[in-house]
Coordinates of C-alpha atoms (C1' of nucleotides) in Angstrom, one line a residue:
Chain D
M1 CA 120.1 -26.5 80.2
K2 CA 119.7 -28.6 77.1
K3 CA 123.1 -30.3 76.7
P4 CA 123.4 -32.3 73.4
S5 CA 125.1 -35.1 74.8
L6 CA 127.0 -37.8 72.8
T7 CA 125.3 -40.8 71.2
Q8 CA 122.1 -39.1 69.8
P9 CA 119.9 -37.9 72.6
V10 CA 118.4 -35.0 70.8
D11 CA 118.3 -36.9 67.6
T12 CA 115.9 -39.6 68.9
K13 CA 113.3 -36.9 69.8
T14 CA 113.5 -35.4 66.3
I15 CA 113.1 -38.8 64.8
I16 CA 110.2 -39.6 67.0
L17 CA 108.6 -36.2 66.0
N18 CA 109.1 -36.8 62.3
E19 CA 107.7 -40.3 62.3
A20 CA 104.7 -39.1 64.5
V21 CA 104.0 -36.4 61.9
R22 CA 104.1 -38.9 59.2
L23 CA 101.9 -41.5 60.9
F24 CA 99.4 -39.1 62.5
A25 CA 98.9 -37.4 59.1
K26 CA 98.4 -40.6 57.4
H27 CA 96.1 -42.4 59.8
G28 CA 94.9 -40.0 62.3
Y29 CA 95.4 -39.8 66.0
S30 CA 93.3 -43.0 67.2
D31 CA 94.6 -45.1 64.4
V32 CA 98.3 -44.6 65.4
S33 CA 99.4 -46.4 68.6
M34 CA 102.4 -45.6 70.5
R35 CA 103.7 -49.0 69.5
D36 CA 103.4 -48.0 65.9
I37 CA 105.4 -44.8 66.5
A38 CA 108.0 -46.7 68.3
E39 CA 108.4 -49.3 65.8
A40 CA 108.7 -46.7 63.0
V41 CA 111.5 -45.1 65.1
G42 CA 113.2 -48.4 65.9
I43 CA 112.8 -48.5 69.7
R44 CA 110.1 -49.8 72.1
A45 CA 107.0 -48.0 73.1
P46 CA 107.9 -47.4 76.7
A47 CA 111.1 -45.4 75.4
L48 CA 108.8 -42.8 74.0
Y49 CA 107.9 -41.8 77.6
N50 CA 111.4 -40.4 78.2
H51 CA 110.6 -37.9 75.6
F52 CA 107.0 -37.1 76.1
T53 CA 104.6 -37.3 78.9
D54 CA 101.8 -39.2 77.0
K55 CA 100.3 -39.7 73.7
Q56 CA 98.4 -36.4 73.5
N57 CA 101.6 -34.6 74.4
L58 CA 103.5 -36.4 71.6
Y59 CA 100.6 -35.6 69.1
L60 CA 100.6 -31.9 70.0
A61 CA 104.3 -31.6 69.8
A62 CA 104.1 -33.4 66.2
V63 CA 101.5 -31.2 65.0
S64 CA 103.3 -28.0 66.3
Q65 CA 106.3 -29.0 64.5
A66 CA 104.5 -29.8 61.2
F67 CA 102.9 -26.2 61.4
A68 CA 105.9 -24.3 62.8
E69 CA 108.0 -23.9 59.7
K70 CA 105.1 -22.6 57.6
N71 CA 105.7 -19.0 58.3
Q72 CA 109.1 -18.5 56.9
A73 CA 108.9 -18.8 53.2
F74 CA 105.7 -16.9 53.4
S75 CA 107.1 -13.7 54.6
E76 CA 109.7 -13.4 51.7
L77 CA 106.8 -13.7 49.2
F78 CA 105.8 -10.0 49.8
S79 CA 109.2 -8.5 50.4
K80 CA 110.0 -7.9 46.8
G81 CA 107.0 -5.7 46.1
G82 CA 104.9 -6.0 43.1
T83 CA 101.3 -4.8 42.4
P84 CA 98.6 -6.4 44.6
A85 CA 97.6 -8.6 41.7
Q86 CA 101.1 -9.8 41.2
Q87 CA 101.5 -10.4 44.9
L88 CA 98.2 -12.5 44.9
E89 CA 99.2 -14.4 42.0
K90 CA 102.5 -15.2 43.7
F91 CA 100.7 -16.3 46.8
V92 CA 98.5 -18.7 44.9
Y93 CA 101.5 -20.3 43.3
Y94 CA 103.3 -20.5 46.6
L95 CA 100.4 -22.1 48.4
C96 CA 99.8 -24.6 45.5
E97 CA 103.4 -25.7 45.8
S98 CA 103.6 -25.5 49.6
V99 CA 100.5 -27.7 50.0
G100 CA 101.2 -30.0 47.2
N101 CA 104.7 -30.8 48.3
D102 CA 103.7 -31.3 52.0
P103 CA 100.8 -33.7 52.1
D104 CA 101.5 -34.4 55.7
F105 CA 100.9 -30.7 56.6
R106 CA 97.8 -30.7 54.7
R107 CA 96.4 -33.8 56.1
L108 CA 97.2 -32.7 59.7
L109 CA 95.5 -29.4 58.9
Q110 CA 92.3 -31.3 57.6
R111 CA 92.3 -33.5 60.7
E112 CA 92.7 -30.6 63.0
V113 CA 89.8 -28.7 61.4
L114 CA 87.7 -31.8 61.6
D115 CA 88.5 -32.9 65.1
G116 CA 90.6 -30.1 66.9
D117 CA 89.1 -28.7 70.0
E118 CA 88.4 -25.1 70.5
A119 CA 91.7 -24.4 72.3
R120 CA 93.8 -26.1 69.6
L121 CA 92.0 -24.4 66.8
R122 CA 92.4 -21.0 68.4
V123 CA 96.1 -21.4 68.8
L124 CA 96.5 -22.6 65.3
A125 CA 94.5 -19.7 64.0
K126 CA 96.5 -17.2 66.0
N127 CA 100.0 -18.6 66.0
V128 CA 100.2 -20.3 62.8
F129 CA 97.8 -18.6 60.2
E130 CA 97.0 -15.1 61.5
E131 CA 99.7 -13.3 59.9
Q132 CA 99.1 -14.9 56.6
F133 CA 95.4 -14.4 56.8
L134 CA 95.8 -10.6 57.5
T135 CA 98.2 -10.3 54.6
I136 CA 95.9 -11.9 52.2
T137 CA 92.9 -9.9 53.6
R138 CA 94.7 -6.7 53.1
L139 CA 95.4 -7.7 49.5
A140 CA 91.8 -8.6 49.1
K141 CA 90.7 -5.3 50.1
Q142 CA 92.8 -3.6 47.6
L143 CA 91.9 -5.9 44.8
A144 CA 88.1 -6.2 45.6
P145 CA 87.0 -3.2 47.7
T146 CA 83.4 -4.1 47.3
C147 CA 83.9 -7.6 48.4
D148 CA 83.8 -9.1 52.0
A149 CA 87.7 -9.4 52.4
H150 CA 87.3 -12.0 55.2
M151 CA 85.3 -14.3 53.0
L152 CA 87.4 -13.7 50.0
T153 CA 90.4 -14.8 51.8
I154 CA 88.8 -18.0 52.9
S155 CA 87.6 -18.5 49.4
I156 CA 91.2 -18.1 48.0
A157 CA 92.6 -20.6 50.4
G158 CA 89.7 -23.0 50.1
L159 CA 89.9 -22.9 46.4
V160 CA 93.6 -24.1 46.5
L161 CA 93.3 -26.6 49.4
H162 CA 90.2 -28.2 48.0
H163 CA 91.9 -29.2 44.8
F164 CA 94.4 -31.0 46.7
E165 CA 92.0 -32.5 49.4
F166 CA 89.4 -33.7 47.0
G167 CA 92.1 -35.4 44.8
P168 CA 91.5 -38.9 46.2
L169 CA 87.8 -38.5 45.1
R170 CA 88.2 -36.4 42.1
R171 CA 90.4 -39.0 40.5
F172 CA 87.3 -41.2 40.0
F173 CA 85.2 -38.4 38.2
P174 CA 85.0 -38.4 34.6
G175 CA 87.7 -36.5 32.7
S176 CA 90.2 -36.8 35.3
R177 CA 93.8 -36.3 34.1
A178 CA 97.2 -36.4 35.8
E179 CA 97.9 -32.7 35.4
H180 CA 94.8 -32.0 37.7
E181 CA 97.1 -32.9 40.6
D182 CA 100.0 -30.6 39.4
P183 CA 100.5 -27.6 41.6
K184 CA 101.3 -25.3 38.9
Y185 CA 98.4 -26.4 36.7
I186 CA 96.1 -25.9 39.7
A187 CA 97.6 -22.5 40.6
K188 CA 97.0 -21.4 36.9
H189 CA 93.5 -22.5 37.1
V190 CA 92.7 -20.8 40.3
V191 CA 94.5 -17.5 39.3
N192 CA 92.6 -17.4 36.2
L193 CA 89.2 -18.1 38.1
L194 CA 89.9 -15.5 40.7
F195 CA 90.8 -12.8 38.2
N196 CA 88.4 -13.4 35.6
G197 CA 85.6 -15.2 37.1
L198 CA 83.8 -17.8 34.9
D199 CA 84.2 -15.6 31.9
G200 CA 87.9 -16.5 31.1
R201 CA 87.7 -15.0 27.7
N202 CA 87.6 -11.3 28.7
H203 CA 91.1 -11.1 30.3
K204 CA 91.8 -8.0 32.3
K205 CA 95.3 -6.6 32.4
R206 CA 96.9 -7.4 35.6
K207 CA 100.6 -7.4 35.1
Chain Q
M1 CA 60.8 -59.9 52.3
K2 CA 60.8 -57.0 54.7
K3 CA 57.8 -57.4 56.9
P4 CA 57.4 -54.4 59.1
S5 CA 56.1 -56.2 62.1
L6 CA 54.6 -54.7 65.2
T7 CA 56.6 -53.3 68.0
Q8 CA 59.3 -51.6 65.9
P9 CA 61.6 -54.3 64.3
V10 CA 62.4 -52.4 61.2
D11 CA 62.4 -49.3 63.2
T12 CA 65.4 -50.5 65.4
K13 CA 67.6 -50.7 62.4
T14 CA 66.5 -47.3 61.1
I15 CA 67.3 -45.9 64.5
I16 CA 70.7 -47.6 64.8
L17 CA 71.6 -46.2 61.3
N18 CA 70.6 -42.7 62.2
E19 CA 72.4 -42.8 65.5
A20 CA 75.5 -44.4 63.7
V21 CA 75.6 -41.6 61.2
R22 CA 75.4 -39.1 63.9
L23 CA 78.2 -40.6 65.9
F24 CA 80.5 -41.5 63.0
A25 CA 80.1 -38.1 61.5
K26 CA 80.9 -36.4 64.8
H27 CA 83.9 -38.6 66.1
G28 CA 85.1 -40.7 63.1
Y29 CA 85.1 -44.5 62.9
S30 CA 87.7 -45.3 65.4
D31 CA 86.3 -43.0 68.0
V32 CA 83.0 -44.5 68.0
S33 CA 82.6 -47.9 69.7
M34 CA 79.8 -50.5 69.1
R35 CA 78.9 -49.7 72.8
D36 CA 78.6 -45.9 72.0
I37 CA 76.1 -46.7 69.2
A38 CA 74.2 -49.2 71.3
E39 CA 73.9 -46.8 74.2
A40 CA 72.7 -44.0 71.8
V41 CA 70.0 -46.4 70.5
G42 CA 69.1 -47.8 73.9
I43 CA 70.1 -51.4 73.6
R44 CA 73.3 -53.4 74.3
A45 CA 76.1 -53.7 71.9
P46 CA 75.6 -57.5 71.0
A47 CA 72.1 -56.6 69.8
L48 CA 73.6 -54.6 67.1
Y49 CA 74.9 -57.8 65.5
N50 CA 71.3 -58.9 64.9
H51 CA 71.2 -56.2 62.2
F52 CA 74.8 -55.9 61.0
T53 CA 77.4 -58.4 60.6
D54 CA 80.3 -56.2 62.0
K55 CA 81.4 -52.6 62.7
Q56 CA 82.5 -52.1 59.2
N57 CA 79.3 -53.3 57.7
L58 CA 77.4 -50.9 60.1
Y59 CA 79.6 -48.1 59.1
L60 CA 79.2 -48.7 55.4
A61 CA 75.5 -48.9 55.8
A62 CA 75.6 -45.6 57.8
V63 CA 77.5 -43.8 55.1
S64 CA 75.6 -45.2 52.3
Q65 CA 72.4 -44.0 53.9
A66 CA 73.7 -40.5 54.6
F67 CA 74.6 -40.1 51.1
A68 CA 71.8 -41.9 49.5
E69 CA 69.2 -39.2 49.6
K70 CA 71.5 -36.5 48.1
N71 CA 70.3 -37.2 44.6
Q72 CA 66.7 -36.4 44.6
A73 CA 66.4 -32.6 45.3
F74 CA 69.3 -32.2 42.9
S75 CA 67.6 -33.4 39.9
E76 CA 64.6 -31.2 40.3
L77 CA 66.9 -28.1 40.4
F78 CA 67.4 -28.2 36.6
S79 CA 64.0 -29.4 35.6
K80 CA 62.7 -25.9 35.5
G81 CA 65.1 -24.6 32.8
G82 CA 66.6 -21.2 33.0
T83 CA 69.9 -19.9 31.4
P84 CA 73.0 -21.7 32.4
A85 CA 74.0 -18.8 34.5
Q86 CA 70.7 -19.1 36.3
Q87 CA 71.1 -22.7 36.8
L88 CA 74.5 -22.4 38.3
E89 CA 73.4 -19.8 40.7
K90 CA 70.5 -22.0 41.8
F91 CA 72.9 -24.9 42.1
V92 CA 75.3 -22.8 44.4
Y93 CA 72.4 -21.8 46.6
Y94 CA 71.1 -25.4 46.7
L95 CA 74.6 -26.7 47.7
C96 CA 75.0 -24.1 50.4
E97 CA 71.7 -24.9 52.0
S98 CA 72.2 -28.6 51.5
V99 CA 75.7 -28.6 53.1
G100 CA 74.9 -26.0 55.8
N101 CA 71.8 -28.0 56.9
D102 CA 73.3 -31.3 57.0
P103 CA 76.6 -31.1 58.8
D104 CA 76.7 -34.9 59.3
F105 CA 76.7 -35.5 55.6
R106 CA 79.5 -32.9 55.2
R107 CA 81.6 -34.4 57.9
L108 CA 81.1 -37.9 56.7
L109 CA 82.3 -36.7 53.2
Q110 CA 85.4 -35.1 54.7
R111 CA 86.2 -38.2 56.6
E112 CA 85.8 -40.4 53.5
V113 CA 87.9 -38.2 51.4
L114 CA 90.6 -38.3 54.1
D115 CA 90.5 -42.0 54.9
G116 CA 88.2 -43.8 52.5
D117 CA 90.0 -46.5 50.6
E118 CA 90.1 -46.7 46.9
A119 CA 87.1 -49.0 46.5
R120 CA 84.9 -46.7 48.8
L121 CA 85.8 -43.6 47.0
R122 CA 85.3 -45.1 43.6
V123 CA 81.8 -46.1 44.7
L124 CA 81.2 -42.8 46.2
A125 CA 82.3 -41.0 42.9
K126 CA 80.2 -43.1 40.6
N127 CA 77.0 -43.9 42.7
V128 CA 76.6 -40.6 44.6
F129 CA 78.2 -37.6 42.8
E130 CA 78.8 -38.6 39.2
E131 CA 75.4 -37.4 38.0
Q132 CA 75.8 -34.1 39.7
F133 CA 79.4 -33.6 38.7
L134 CA 78.5 -34.3 35.0
T135 CA 75.6 -31.9 35.1
I136 CA 77.8 -29.1 36.6
T137 CA 80.6 -29.9 34.2
R138 CA 78.1 -29.5 31.3
L139 CA 77.1 -26.1 32.7
A140 CA 80.8 -25.1 33.2
K141 CA 81.5 -25.8 29.5
Q142 CA 78.7 -23.6 28.5
L143 CA 79.6 -20.7 30.8
A144 CA 83.3 -20.9 30.4
P145 CA 84.3 -22.6 27.3
T146 CA 88.0 -21.8 27.4
C147 CA 88.3 -23.2 31.1
D148 CA 89.0 -26.8 32.0
A149 CA 85.5 -27.8 32.9
H150 CA 86.7 -30.6 35.1
M151 CA 88.7 -28.3 37.2
L152 CA 86.1 -25.7 37.3
T153 CA 83.4 -28.1 38.8
I154 CA 85.9 -29.1 41.5
S155 CA 86.6 -25.4 42.2
I156 CA 82.9 -24.6 42.5
A157 CA 82.2 -27.5 44.8
G158 CA 85.4 -26.7 46.7
L159 CA 84.5 -23.1 47.1
V160 CA 81.2 -23.8 48.7
L161 CA 82.3 -26.7 50.8
H162 CA 85.4 -25.1 52.2
H163 CA 83.5 -22.2 53.7
F164 CA 81.6 -24.8 55.8
E165 CA 84.6 -27.2 56.5
F166 CA 86.9 -24.3 57.6
G167 CA 84.1 -22.8 59.8
P168 CA 85.8 -24.1 63.1
L169 CA 89.0 -22.6 62.3
R170 CA 87.8 -19.4 60.5
R171 CA 86.0 -18.4 63.5
F172 CA 89.2 -17.5 65.2
F173 CA 90.4 -15.2 62.4
P174 CA 90.1 -11.5 62.7
G175 CA 86.9 -10.0 61.2
S176 CA 84.8 -13.2 61.8
R177 CA 81.0 -12.5 62.0
A178 CA 78.1 -14.7 62.5
E179 CA 76.7 -14.2 59.0
H180 CA 80.0 -15.9 57.7
E181 CA 78.3 -19.1 58.5
D182 CA 75.0 -18.3 56.9
P183 CA 74.3 -20.5 54.0
K184 CA 72.7 -17.7 51.9
Y185 CA 75.5 -15.3 52.7
I186 CA 78.0 -17.8 51.6
A187 CA 76.1 -18.6 48.4
K188 CA 75.9 -14.9 47.6
H189 CA 79.6 -14.4 48.1
V190 CA 80.4 -17.6 46.0
V191 CA 78.1 -16.6 43.2
N192 CA 79.6 -13.0 43.0
L193 CA 83.1 -14.5 43.0
L194 CA 82.3 -17.0 40.3
F195 CA 80.7 -14.6 38.0
N196 CA 82.7 -11.6 38.4
G197 CA 86.1 -12.7 39.8
L198 CA 87.7 -10.4 42.1
D199 CA 86.6 -7.2 40.4
G200 CA 83.0 -7.4 41.9
R201 CA 82.3 -3.8 40.6
N202 CA 82.0 -4.7 36.9
H203 CA 78.8 -6.7 37.3
K204 CA 78.0 -8.5 34.1
K205 CA 74.4 -9.2 33.2
R206 CA 73.4 -12.8 33.9
K207 CA 69.7 -12.8 34.5
Chain T
dG1 C1' 143.7 -43.3 85.4
dA2 C1' 140.1 -45.3 88.9
dC3 C1' 136.4 -44.8 92.0
dT4 C1' 131.7 -43.3 92.8
dC5 C1' 127.4 -40.8 91.6
dC6 C1' 123.8 -38.8 88.9
dT7 C1' 121.3 -38.6 84.6
dT8 C1' 119.4 -40.1 80.3
dA9 C1' 117.5 -43.4 77.5
dA10 C1' 116.8 -47.8 76.5
dT11 C1' 114.8 -52.5 77.8
dT12 C1' 111.2 -56.5 79.4
dA13 C1' 107.4 -57.5 82.0
dA14 C1' 103.1 -56.4 83.6
dC15 C1' 98.6 -54.0 84.4
dA16 C1' 94.1 -52.2 83.7
dT17 C1' 91.0 -50.8 80.3
dT18 C1' 88.7 -50.9 76.3
dC19 C1' 87.5 -53.1 72.1
dA20 C1' 84.8 -56.0 68.7
dT21 C1' 83.0 -60.2 68.6
dT22 C1' 80.7 -64.8 70.0
dA23 C1' 78.1 -68.1 72.9
dA24 C1' 74.3 -69.2 75.5
dT25 C1' 70.1 -67.8 76.8
dA26 C1' 65.8 -65.4 77.5
dT27 C1' 61.5 -63.0 75.9
dG28 C1' 57.6 -62.2 73.3
dA29 C1' 54.9 -62.0 69.4
dA30 C1' 52.9 -64.7 65.1
Chain V
dT1 C1' 56.4 -73.8 68.2
dT2 C1' 59.2 -70.8 65.7
dC3 C1' 61.5 -66.7 64.7
dA4 C1' 63.3 -62.3 65.4
dT5 C1' 65.5 -59.8 68.7
dA6 C1' 67.1 -58.8 73.0
dT7 C1' 70.0 -59.9 77.1
dT8 C1' 74.4 -61.5 80.2
dA9 C1' 78.7 -63.5 80.3
dA10 C1' 82.8 -64.3 78.4
dT11 C1' 86.9 -64.3 75.1
dG12 C1' 91.1 -62.8 73.0
dA13 C1' 93.4 -58.9 71.1
dA14 C1' 95.1 -54.3 71.3
dT15 C1' 95.9 -50.0 73.9
dG16 C1' 98.1 -46.5 76.9
dT17 C1' 100.8 -46.6 80.6
dT18 C1' 103.8 -47.9 84.8
dA19 C1' 107.3 -50.5 87.2
dA20 C1' 111.7 -52.4 87.7
dT21 C1' 115.9 -52.8 85.7
dT22 C1' 120.0 -52.2 82.9
dA23 C1' 123.6 -49.9 80.1
dA24 C1' 126.3 -46.0 79.2
dG25 C1' 128.2 -41.5 79.4
dG26 C1' 129.7 -37.2 82.1
dA27 C1' 131.4 -34.9 86.3
dG28 C1' 133.7 -34.7 90.5
dT29 C1' 137.2 -36.6 93.7
dC30 C1' 140.8 -39.5 94.9

DNA sequence: GACTCCTTAATTAACATTCATTAATATGAA
DNA sequence: TTCATATTAATGAATGTTAATTAAGGAGTC
């Protein structure tokens, strides 16, 4: 069916998607026009309609693509075994690096959570995040049996995500330093907080 | 200067601001037209220009108003003394109630953090949140002297905020229950996590 | 190879709509 | 009257999208 022809028919669609992801993540759906995307690609706006039926269709394809690849590296995380504590620590580091190195993904997620309709959010939860959510929830149950594991999973993700999401505002708070945006530094802080709570002095063994 | 006249001249401006806050919080700057706001108020769009110079001006005024009142109840929180741990617990409960009962405020904050330019974010940090930030940082230093207090403050705020921000997506995760959106339940969870870390069994005395 | 034919993907031009904003004007109370 | 506040009408720009057209490559037939 899909015959990759000659010049670059498949390539154009990929380029469009990449530019769309970048622009939608940066400015949001309503602040990116079809002309903006076309210009970034190097074509005219009507040419976009050879690849996508309309703007919404292009947006959904862009978001899907941005979220699609996020399930591969994750699975490998837990293949190597380790104690639950070690696995959680690995996950926090993975999440920090992942979110820190892909601001487009993070911003698209923020925008979807803010403005996505129920249908889109349901798909997002089921198809993109459910596996990861269940894995962390299982871990949470082992590590903190008396805690609401559902809530704890949200807490862990939120703890990481918010350090990145709040960056633009946090920068103007007293005591801000460059390392506060460093994924490794954030991960270390979060891991410490999770395992020891506020009282970071009484370290418990967890390795 | 401001003479509250008769019919409702000052009132109109207030109504405009309230409707603008509501609409901007719900849909975002670009997805709310001057006509939308005017319709919500019950007037025609050009009448808005008797009270605000342009759309940006109206938006800034709306955001300022939504953020303005957030510094009053806060100060009283710490006037009654208590141990640092008690004060922090009070703050978490206050923040949960505050954010939970004012979704417009929360959504506007989310939008500003996502799309606000540097100047606006600087003003927001300095004029709206700095006092609260410094207070919590001071508390953090007392409660966790070995921890990066700046980071810890962000963690505390993020922990609370994310439970509300992620609500629309979290609802579609397995195990979701109604109480997961209850401010008091969230506060209890956050307090427990902060003071005890993952291991919620070894409760430390803190009252 | 040379001739059609179909498909794909690009272009320019144009359209209808919506938007923020302005101008001119009316209304009504002090 | 005067001033503040509202209205209607209009303007110019931007938006998503469609129409008509063109160029180019692949496939089948001679």
